[in-house]
Amino acid sequence: MIISFLNQKGGVGKTTLSINVAACLARQGHRVLLIDADKQSSATTWASLREDAPFQVVSMARANMARDALKLAADYTHTIIDGPPHAEEIARSCIVASDFVALPIEPSGLSTWASDLTVRQVREAQEFKPALKCGFVVSRKIGKTVIGRDIRSMAAEAGLPILQTDIEQRVAFAESLTMGQTIFEWAPDSAATQEIDKLTNEIEQHVQEDVLGSAEA
Ligand SMILES: Nc1ncnc2c1ncn2[C@@H]1O[C@H](COP(=O)(O)OP(=O)(O)OP(=O)(O)O)[C@@H](O)[C@H]1O
Ligand SMILES: [Mg+2]
């Protein structure tokens, strides 16, 4: 199972979600690989702050990396790809390698994410890979603001699914990353860990539904 966190926009939570979803899967006993596909190397830097991580982290930020990513992923039950903050060849490779593309979006009223290149790239990829699944993830949501609620109708207009689980703006997410920890280590049994558990399960369910669907077909 290969899951990418992708959005050409910077700072929407790709790395935060990649690390913590990888940690969540590792806690469930899975063999997990995190591919850092961003030249800024945030996930690799995070890993370098620790002696060891509950999952393997490798840096692979180059165009046409899909084949190598698939080869590496064969040794793991789950692979997470932390995407770059631009929609270039690397992002396209991440999509090609994925079973599920999660697009973190910030609930900003001025956001133009629905027509962004990343969304178009995913749609294009779905034309030749119909089994590819995707979904927006509302990330860094501030409380129950009106903007937070409006984003669901905007996503519906964009024609891509939006996941049920929202990730709120929580200082624990920022602190844990800075300290080289996962949210499960930094703030166990918090609302933040519950959000990550829920998001991980939701994504797994989406991917598995498809596997079951194609097995029945
Ligand atoms: N849910 C959240 N609550 C609080 N802070 C968050 C949350 N998600 C991300 N952040 C913080 O926002 C900043 C950007 O997050 P992150 O690095 O995960 O985004 P990104 O999409 O990977 O960025 P880039 O495009 O630069 O790779 C970081 O400082 C991170 O700690
Ligand atoms: Mg990042």
mmCIF file of C-alpha atoms and ligand atoms in Angstrom:
data_model
loop_
_atom_site.group_PDB
_atom_site.id
_atom_site.type_symbol
_atom_site.label_atom_id
_atom_site.label_comp_id
_atom_site.label_asym_id
_atom_site.label_seq_id
_atom_site.Cartn_x
_atom_site.Cartn_y
_atom_site.Cartn_z
ATOM 1 C CA MET A 1 0.000 0.000 0.000
ATOM 2 C CA ILE A 2 1.569 3.285 -1.120
ATOM 3 C CA ILE A 3 0.118 6.537 0.167
ATOM 4 C CA SER A 4 1.370 9.991 -0.890
ATOM 5 C CA PHE A 5 0.779 13.294 0.831
ATOM 6 C CA LEU A 6 0.871 15.837 -1.949
ATOM 7 C CA ASN A 7 0.058 19.461 -2.512
ATOM 8 C CA GLN A 8 2.012 21.979 -4.532
ATOM 9 C CA LYS A 9 1.333 24.494 -1.751
ATOM 10 C CA GLY A 10 3.921 24.803 0.965
ATOM 11 C CA GLY A 11 3.230 24.418 4.658
ATOM 12 C CA VAL A 12 -0.120 22.636 4.439
ATOM 13 C CA GLY A 13 0.968 19.710 6.621
ATOM 14 C CA LYS A 14 2.354 17.141 4.150
ATOM 15 C CA THR A 15 5.390 16.308 6.280
ATOM 16 C CA THR A 16 3.470 16.427 9.581
ATOM 17 C CA LEU A 17 0.866 13.991 8.281
ATOM 18 C CA SER A 18 3.403 11.744 6.511
ATOM 19 C CA ILE A 19 5.469 11.241 9.654
ATOM 20 C CA ASN A 20 2.524 10.695 11.954
ATOM 21 C CA VAL A 21 0.527 8.424 9.665
ATOM 22 C CA ALA A 22 3.724 6.382 9.166
ATOM 23 C CA ALA A 23 4.116 6.246 12.956
ATOM 24 C CA CYS A 24 0.501 5.178 13.385
ATOM 25 C CA LEU A 25 0.891 2.314 10.904
ATOM 26 C CA ALA A 26 4.147 1.220 12.563
ATOM 27 C CA ARG A 27 2.359 1.134 15.934
ATOM 28 C CA GLN A 28 -0.170 -1.239 14.407
ATOM 29 C CA GLY A 29 2.716 -3.609 13.702
ATOM 30 C CA HIS A 30 3.154 -2.870 10.009
ATOM 31 C CA ARG A 31 6.516 -2.655 8.282
ATOM 32 C CA VAL A 32 6.602 0.969 7.172
ATOM 33 C CA LEU A 33 8.801 2.995 4.814
ATOM 34 C CA LEU A 34 8.679 6.786 4.539
ATOM 35 C CA ILE A 35 10.029 8.178 1.277
ATOM 36 C CA ASP A 36 11.083 11.808 1.551
ATOM 37 C CA ALA A 37 10.425 13.138 -1.956
ATOM 38 C CA ASP A 38 11.096 16.748 -1.016
ATOM 39 C CA LYS A 39 14.498 18.317 -1.724
ATOM 40 C CA GLN A 40 14.067 20.400 1.446
ATOM 41 C CA SER A 41 14.455 17.054 3.277
ATOM 42 C CA SER A 42 12.207 17.925 6.230
ATOM 43 C CA ALA A 43 11.347 14.294 6.970
ATOM 44 C CA THR A 44 14.994 13.237 6.652
ATOM 45 C CA THR A 45 16.016 16.070 8.993
ATOM 46 C CA TRP A 46 13.344 14.952 11.453
ATOM 47 C CA ALA A 47 14.740 11.397 11.324
ATOM 48 C CA SER A 48 18.279 12.702 11.868
ATOM 49 C CA LEU A 49 17.176 14.171 15.209
ATOM 50 C CA ARG A 50 16.572 10.662 16.515
ATOM 51 C CA GLU A 51 18.665 7.585 17.121
ATOM 52 C CA ASP A 52 16.156 5.402 15.394
ATOM 53 C CA ALA A 53 12.649 5.766 14.074
ATOM 54 C CA PRO A 54 9.692 3.380 14.261
ATOM 55 C CA PHE A 55 9.859 3.248 10.468
ATOM 56 C CA GLN A 56 12.532 3.493 7.781
ATOM 57 C CA VAL A 57 13.119 6.920 6.189
ATOM 58 C CA VAL A 58 14.800 7.298 2.798
ATOM 59 C CA SER A 59 15.369 10.400 0.754
ATOM 60 C CA MET A 60 14.377 10.145 -2.905
ATOM 61 C CA ALA A 61 13.627 13.442 -4.588
ATOM 62 C CA ARG A 62 14.076 13.141 -8.302
ATOM 63 C CA ALA A 63 11.983 12.964 -11.423
ATOM 64 C CA ASN A 64 11.132 9.453 -12.592
ATOM 65 C CA MET A 65 11.509 8.042 -9.104
ATOM 66 C CA ALA A 66 8.298 5.987 -9.367
ATOM 67 C CA ARG A 67 9.970 2.756 -10.444
ATOM 68 C CA ASP A 68 12.614 2.929 -7.707
ATOM 69 C CA ALA A 69 9.970 3.819 -5.131
ATOM 70 C CA LEU A 70 7.915 0.782 -6.138
ATOM 71 C CA LYS A 71 10.987 -1.443 -5.889
ATOM 72 C CA LEU A 72 11.785 -0.195 -2.388
ATOM 73 C CA ALA A 73 8.160 -0.393 -1.308
ATOM 74 C CA ALA A 74 8.052 -4.094 -2.173
ATOM 75 C CA ASP A 75 9.893 -4.840 1.088
ATOM 76 C CA TYR A 76 7.305 -3.034 3.230
ATOM 77 C CA THR A 77 3.621 -3.488 3.952
ATOM 78 C CA HIS A 78 3.057 0.267 3.843
ATOM 79 C CA THR A 79 4.946 3.095 2.146
ATOM 80 C CA ILE A 80 4.257 6.761 2.771
ATOM 81 C CA ILE A 81 5.579 9.428 0.403
ATOM 82 C CA ASP A 82 6.092 12.955 1.697
ATOM 83 C CA GLY A 83 5.735 15.106 -1.413
ATOM 84 C CA PRO A 84 7.443 18.338 -2.494
ATOM 85 C CA PRO A 85 5.855 21.821 -2.346
ATOM 86 C CA HIS A 86 5.546 22.168 -6.095
ATOM 87 C CA ALA A 87 3.815 20.336 -8.905
ATOM 88 C CA GLU A 88 6.665 19.133 -11.025
ATOM 89 C CA GLU A 89 7.959 15.850 -12.324
ATOM 90 C CA ILE A 90 8.671 14.612 -8.815
ATOM 91 C CA ALA A 91 5.061 15.129 -7.799
ATOM 92 C CA ARG A 92 3.936 13.311 -10.916
ATOM 93 C CA SER A 93 6.202 10.381 -10.024
ATOM 94 C CA CYS A 94 4.738 10.284 -6.499
ATOM 95 C CA ILE A 95 1.246 10.057 -7.991
ATOM 96 C CA VAL A 96 2.248 7.327 -10.435
ATOM 97 C CA ALA A 97 3.687 5.226 -7.604
ATOM 98 C CA SER A 98 0.651 5.655 -5.311
ATOM 99 C CA ASP A 99 -2.465 3.694 -4.473
ATOM 100 C CA PHE A 100 -3.847 6.675 -2.590
ATOM 101 C CA VAL A 101 -3.017 10.381 -2.879
ATOM 102 C CA ALA A 102 -3.986 12.472 0.146
ATOM 103 C CA LEU A 103 -4.123 16.201 -0.577
ATOM 104 C CA PRO A 104 -3.870 18.216 2.616
ATOM 105 C CA ILE A 105 -5.672 21.539 2.245
ATOM 106 C CA GLU A 106 -5.814 24.481 4.562
ATOM 107 C CA PRO A 107 -9.256 25.911 5.150
ATOM 108 C CA SER A 108 -8.599 29.340 3.734
ATOM 109 C CA GLY A 109 -11.441 31.232 2.104
ATOM 110 C CA LEU A 110 -9.057 32.645 -0.481
ATOM 111 C CA SER A 111 -7.635 29.302 -1.407
ATOM 112 C CA THR A 112 -7.742 28.292 -5.044
ATOM 113 C CA TRP A 113 -6.832 24.701 -4.294
ATOM 114 C CA ALA A 114 -9.754 23.242 -6.192
ATOM 115 C CA SER A 115 -8.193 24.255 -9.499
ATOM 116 C CA ASP A 116 -4.597 23.687 -8.473
ATOM 117 C CA LEU A 117 -2.150 21.796 -10.601
ATOM 118 C CA THR A 118 -1.862 18.961 -8.063
ATOM 119 C CA VAL A 119 -5.587 18.280 -8.412
ATOM 120 C CA ARG A 120 -5.276 18.294 -12.180
ATOM 121 C CA GLN A 121 -2.257 15.988 -12.027
ATOM 122 C CA VAL A 122 -4.204 13.487 -9.920
ATOM 123 C CA ARG A 123 -7.162 13.615 -12.300
ATOM 124 C CA GLU A 124 -4.897 13.065 -15.302
ATOM 125 C CA ALA A 125 -3.246 10.107 -13.585
ATOM 126 C CA GLN A 126 -6.649 8.584 -12.833
ATOM 127 C CA GLU A 127 -7.357 8.486 -16.555
ATOM 128 C CA PHE A 128 -4.671 5.872 -17.133
ATOM 129 C CA LYS A 129 -4.786 4.387 -13.629
ATOM 130 C CA PRO A 130 -8.467 4.183 -12.664
ATOM 131 C CA ALA A 131 -7.693 2.323 -9.410
ATOM 132 C CA LEU A 132 -5.839 5.375 -8.075
ATOM 133 C CA LYS A 133 -7.735 6.820 -5.129
ATOM 134 C CA CYS A 134 -7.445 10.256 -3.649
ATOM 135 C CA GLY A 135 -8.977 12.573 -1.118
ATOM 136 C CA PHE A 136 -8.603 16.026 0.335
ATOM 137 C CA VAL A 137 -7.651 16.160 4.004
ATOM 138 C CA VAL A 138 -8.628 19.319 5.836
ATOM 139 C CA SER A 139 -5.448 20.230 7.664
ATOM 140 C CA ARG A 140 -4.555 22.887 10.230
ATOM 141 C CA LYS A 141 -8.221 23.642 10.802
ATOM 142 C CA ILE A 142 -8.842 26.276 13.431
ATOM 143 C CA GLY A 143 -11.725 25.246 15.649
ATOM 144 C CA LYS A 144 -15.201 25.182 14.244
ATOM 145 C CA THR A 145 -14.823 28.249 12.077
ATOM 146 C CA VAL A 146 -17.198 29.059 9.235
ATOM 147 C CA ILE A 147 -14.307 28.659 6.796
ATOM 148 C CA GLY A 148 -13.702 25.168 8.160
ATOM 149 C CA ARG A 149 -17.294 24.255 7.359
ATOM 150 C CA ASP A 150 -17.391 25.898 3.916
ATOM 151 C CA ILE A 151 -14.419 23.926 2.723
ATOM 152 C CA ARG A 152 -16.563 20.775 2.407
ATOM 153 C CA SER A 153 -18.862 22.329 -0.152
ATOM 154 C CA MET A 154 -15.857 23.737 -2.026
ATOM 155 C CA ALA A 155 -14.305 20.272 -2.163
ATOM 156 C CA ALA A 156 -17.538 18.805 -3.482
ATOM 157 C CA GLU A 157 -17.415 21.368 -6.288
ATOM 158 C CA ALA A 158 -13.845 20.340 -7.098
ATOM 159 C CA GLY A 159 -15.228 16.865 -7.767
ATOM 160 C CA LEU A 160 -12.700 15.020 -5.611
ATOM 161 C CA PRO A 161 -13.664 13.252 -2.393
ATOM 162 C CA ILE A 162 -12.916 14.848 0.931
ATOM 163 C CA LEU A 163 -12.043 12.646 3.882
ATOM 164 C CA GLN A 164 -14.202 12.694 7.011
ATOM 165 C CA THR A 165 -11.267 13.239 9.345
ATOM 166 C CA ASP A 166 -10.120 16.822 9.853
ATOM 167 C CA ILE A 167 -6.743 17.684 11.370
ATOM 168 C CA GLU A 168 -6.899 20.705 13.621
ATOM 169 C CA GLN A 169 -4.226 23.307 14.178
ATOM 170 C CA ARG A 170 -2.589 21.999 17.373
ATOM 171 C CA VAL A 171 0.664 23.192 18.842
ATOM 172 C CA ALA A 172 1.588 19.589 19.735
ATOM 173 C CA PHE A 173 1.966 18.768 16.029
ATOM 174 C CA ALA A 174 4.494 21.569 15.530
ATOM 175 C CA GLU A 175 6.348 20.850 18.787
ATOM 176 C CA SER A 176 6.675 17.117 18.196
ATOM 177 C CA LEU A 177 8.127 17.613 14.720
ATOM 178 C CA THR A 178 10.668 20.154 15.992
ATOM 179 C CA MET A 179 11.701 17.756 18.741
ATOM 180 C CA GLY A 180 12.185 14.838 16.346
ATOM 181 C CA GLN A 181 9.260 12.932 17.812
ATOM 182 C CA THR A 182 6.035 11.489 16.555
ATOM 183 C CA ILE A 183 2.777 12.765 17.990
ATOM 184 C CA PHE A 184 2.354 9.381 19.713
ATOM 185 C CA GLU A 185 5.589 9.968 21.634
ATOM 186 C CA TRP A 186 5.113 13.684 22.292
ATOM 187 C CA ALA A 187 1.434 13.764 23.218
ATOM 188 C CA PRO A 188 0.141 10.242 23.767
ATOM 189 C CA ASP A 189 -3.606 9.872 24.239
ATOM 190 C CA SER A 190 -4.245 13.412 23.011
ATOM 191 C CA ALA A 191 -6.857 14.733 20.616
ATOM 192 C CA ALA A 192 -4.005 14.996 18.101
ATOM 193 C CA THR A 193 -3.206 11.263 18.259
ATOM 194 C CA GLN A 194 -6.908 10.470 17.913
ATOM 195 C CA GLU A 195 -7.057 12.529 14.728
ATOM 196 C CA ILE A 196 -4.070 10.693 13.264
ATOM 197 C CA ASP A 197 -5.513 7.286 14.228
ATOM 198 C CA LYS A 198 -8.789 8.187 12.584
ATOM 199 C CA LEU A 199 -7.150 9.562 9.433
ATOM 200 C CA THR A 200 -4.917 6.501 9.067
ATOM 201 C CA ASN A 201 -7.841 4.105 9.441
ATOM 202 C CA GLU A 202 -9.911 6.073 6.997
ATOM 203 C CA ILE A 203 -7.183 6.024 4.327
ATOM 204 C CA GLU A 204 -6.537 2.309 4.868
ATOM 205 C CA GLN A 205 -10.225 1.607 4.481
ATOM 206 C CA HIS A 206 -10.384 3.521 1.201
ATOM 207 C CA VAL A 207 -7.457 1.575 -0.218
ATOM 208 C CA GLN A 208 -8.737 -1.774 1.015
ATOM 209 C CA GLU A 209 -12.213 -1.230 -0.398
ATOM 210 C CA ASP A 210 -10.571 -0.950 -3.755
ATOM 211 C CA VAL A 211 -8.487 -4.075 -3.302
ATOM 212 C CA LEU A 212 -11.661 -5.986 -2.294
ATOM 213 C CA GLY A 213 -13.534 -4.412 -5.188
ATOM 214 C CA SER A 214 -10.998 -5.505 -7.779
ATOM 215 C CA ALA A 215 -10.752 -9.005 -6.238
ATOM 216 C CA GLU A 216 -14.528 -9.409 -6.620
ATOM 217 C CA ALA A 217 -14.531 -8.115 -10.178
HETATM 218 N N1 LIG B 1 -2.107 20.476 12.370
HETATM 219 C C1 LIG B 1 -1.096 21.306 12.653
HETATM 220 N N2 LIG B 1 -1.122 22.031 13.801
HETATM 221 C C2 LIG B 1 -0.098 22.876 14.098
HETATM 222 N N3 LIG B 1 0.973 23.071 13.327
HETATM 223 C C3 LIG B 1 1.049 22.373 12.180
HETATM 224 C C4 LIG B 1 0.036 21.461 11.781
HETATM 225 N N4 LIG B 1 0.389 20.924 10.586
HETATM 226 C C5 LIG B 1 1.577 21.481 10.264
HETATM 227 N N5 LIG B 1 1.980 22.360 11.216
HETATM 228 C C6 LIG B 1 3.189 23.172 11.211
HETATM 229 O O1 LIG B 1 3.186 23.951 10.029
HETATM 230 C C7 LIG B 1 4.464 23.972 9.413
HETATM 231 C C8 LIG B 1 4.367 23.348 8.031
HETATM 232 O O2 LIG B 1 3.958 21.997 8.188
HETATM 233 P P1 LIG B 1 4.595 20.842 7.308
HETATM 234 O O3 LIG B 1 6.060 20.973 7.257
HETATM 235 O O4 LIG B 1 4.020 19.561 7.762
HETATM 236 O O5 LIG B 1 3.959 21.258 5.903
HETATM 237 P P2 LIG B 1 4.443 20.811 4.448
HETATM 238 O O6 LIG B 1 3.227 20.821 3.590
HETATM 239 O O7 LIG B 1 5.204 19.563 4.526
HETATM 240 O O8 LIG B 1 5.401 22.009 4.060
HETATM 241 P P3 LIG B 1 6.426 22.044 2.803
HETATM 242 O O9 LIG B 1 5.537 22.283 1.631
HETATM 243 O O10 LIG B 1 7.335 23.170 3.095
HETATM 244 O O11 LIG B 1 7.087 20.707 2.731
HETATM 245 C C9 LIG B 1 5.383 23.212 10.357
HETATM 246 O O12 LIG B 1 6.004 24.130 11.191
HETATM 247 C C10 LIG B 1 4.444 22.318 11.140
HETATM 248 O O13 LIG B 1 4.926 22.041 12.425
HETATM 249 MG MG MG B 2 7.104 19.065 3.815
#
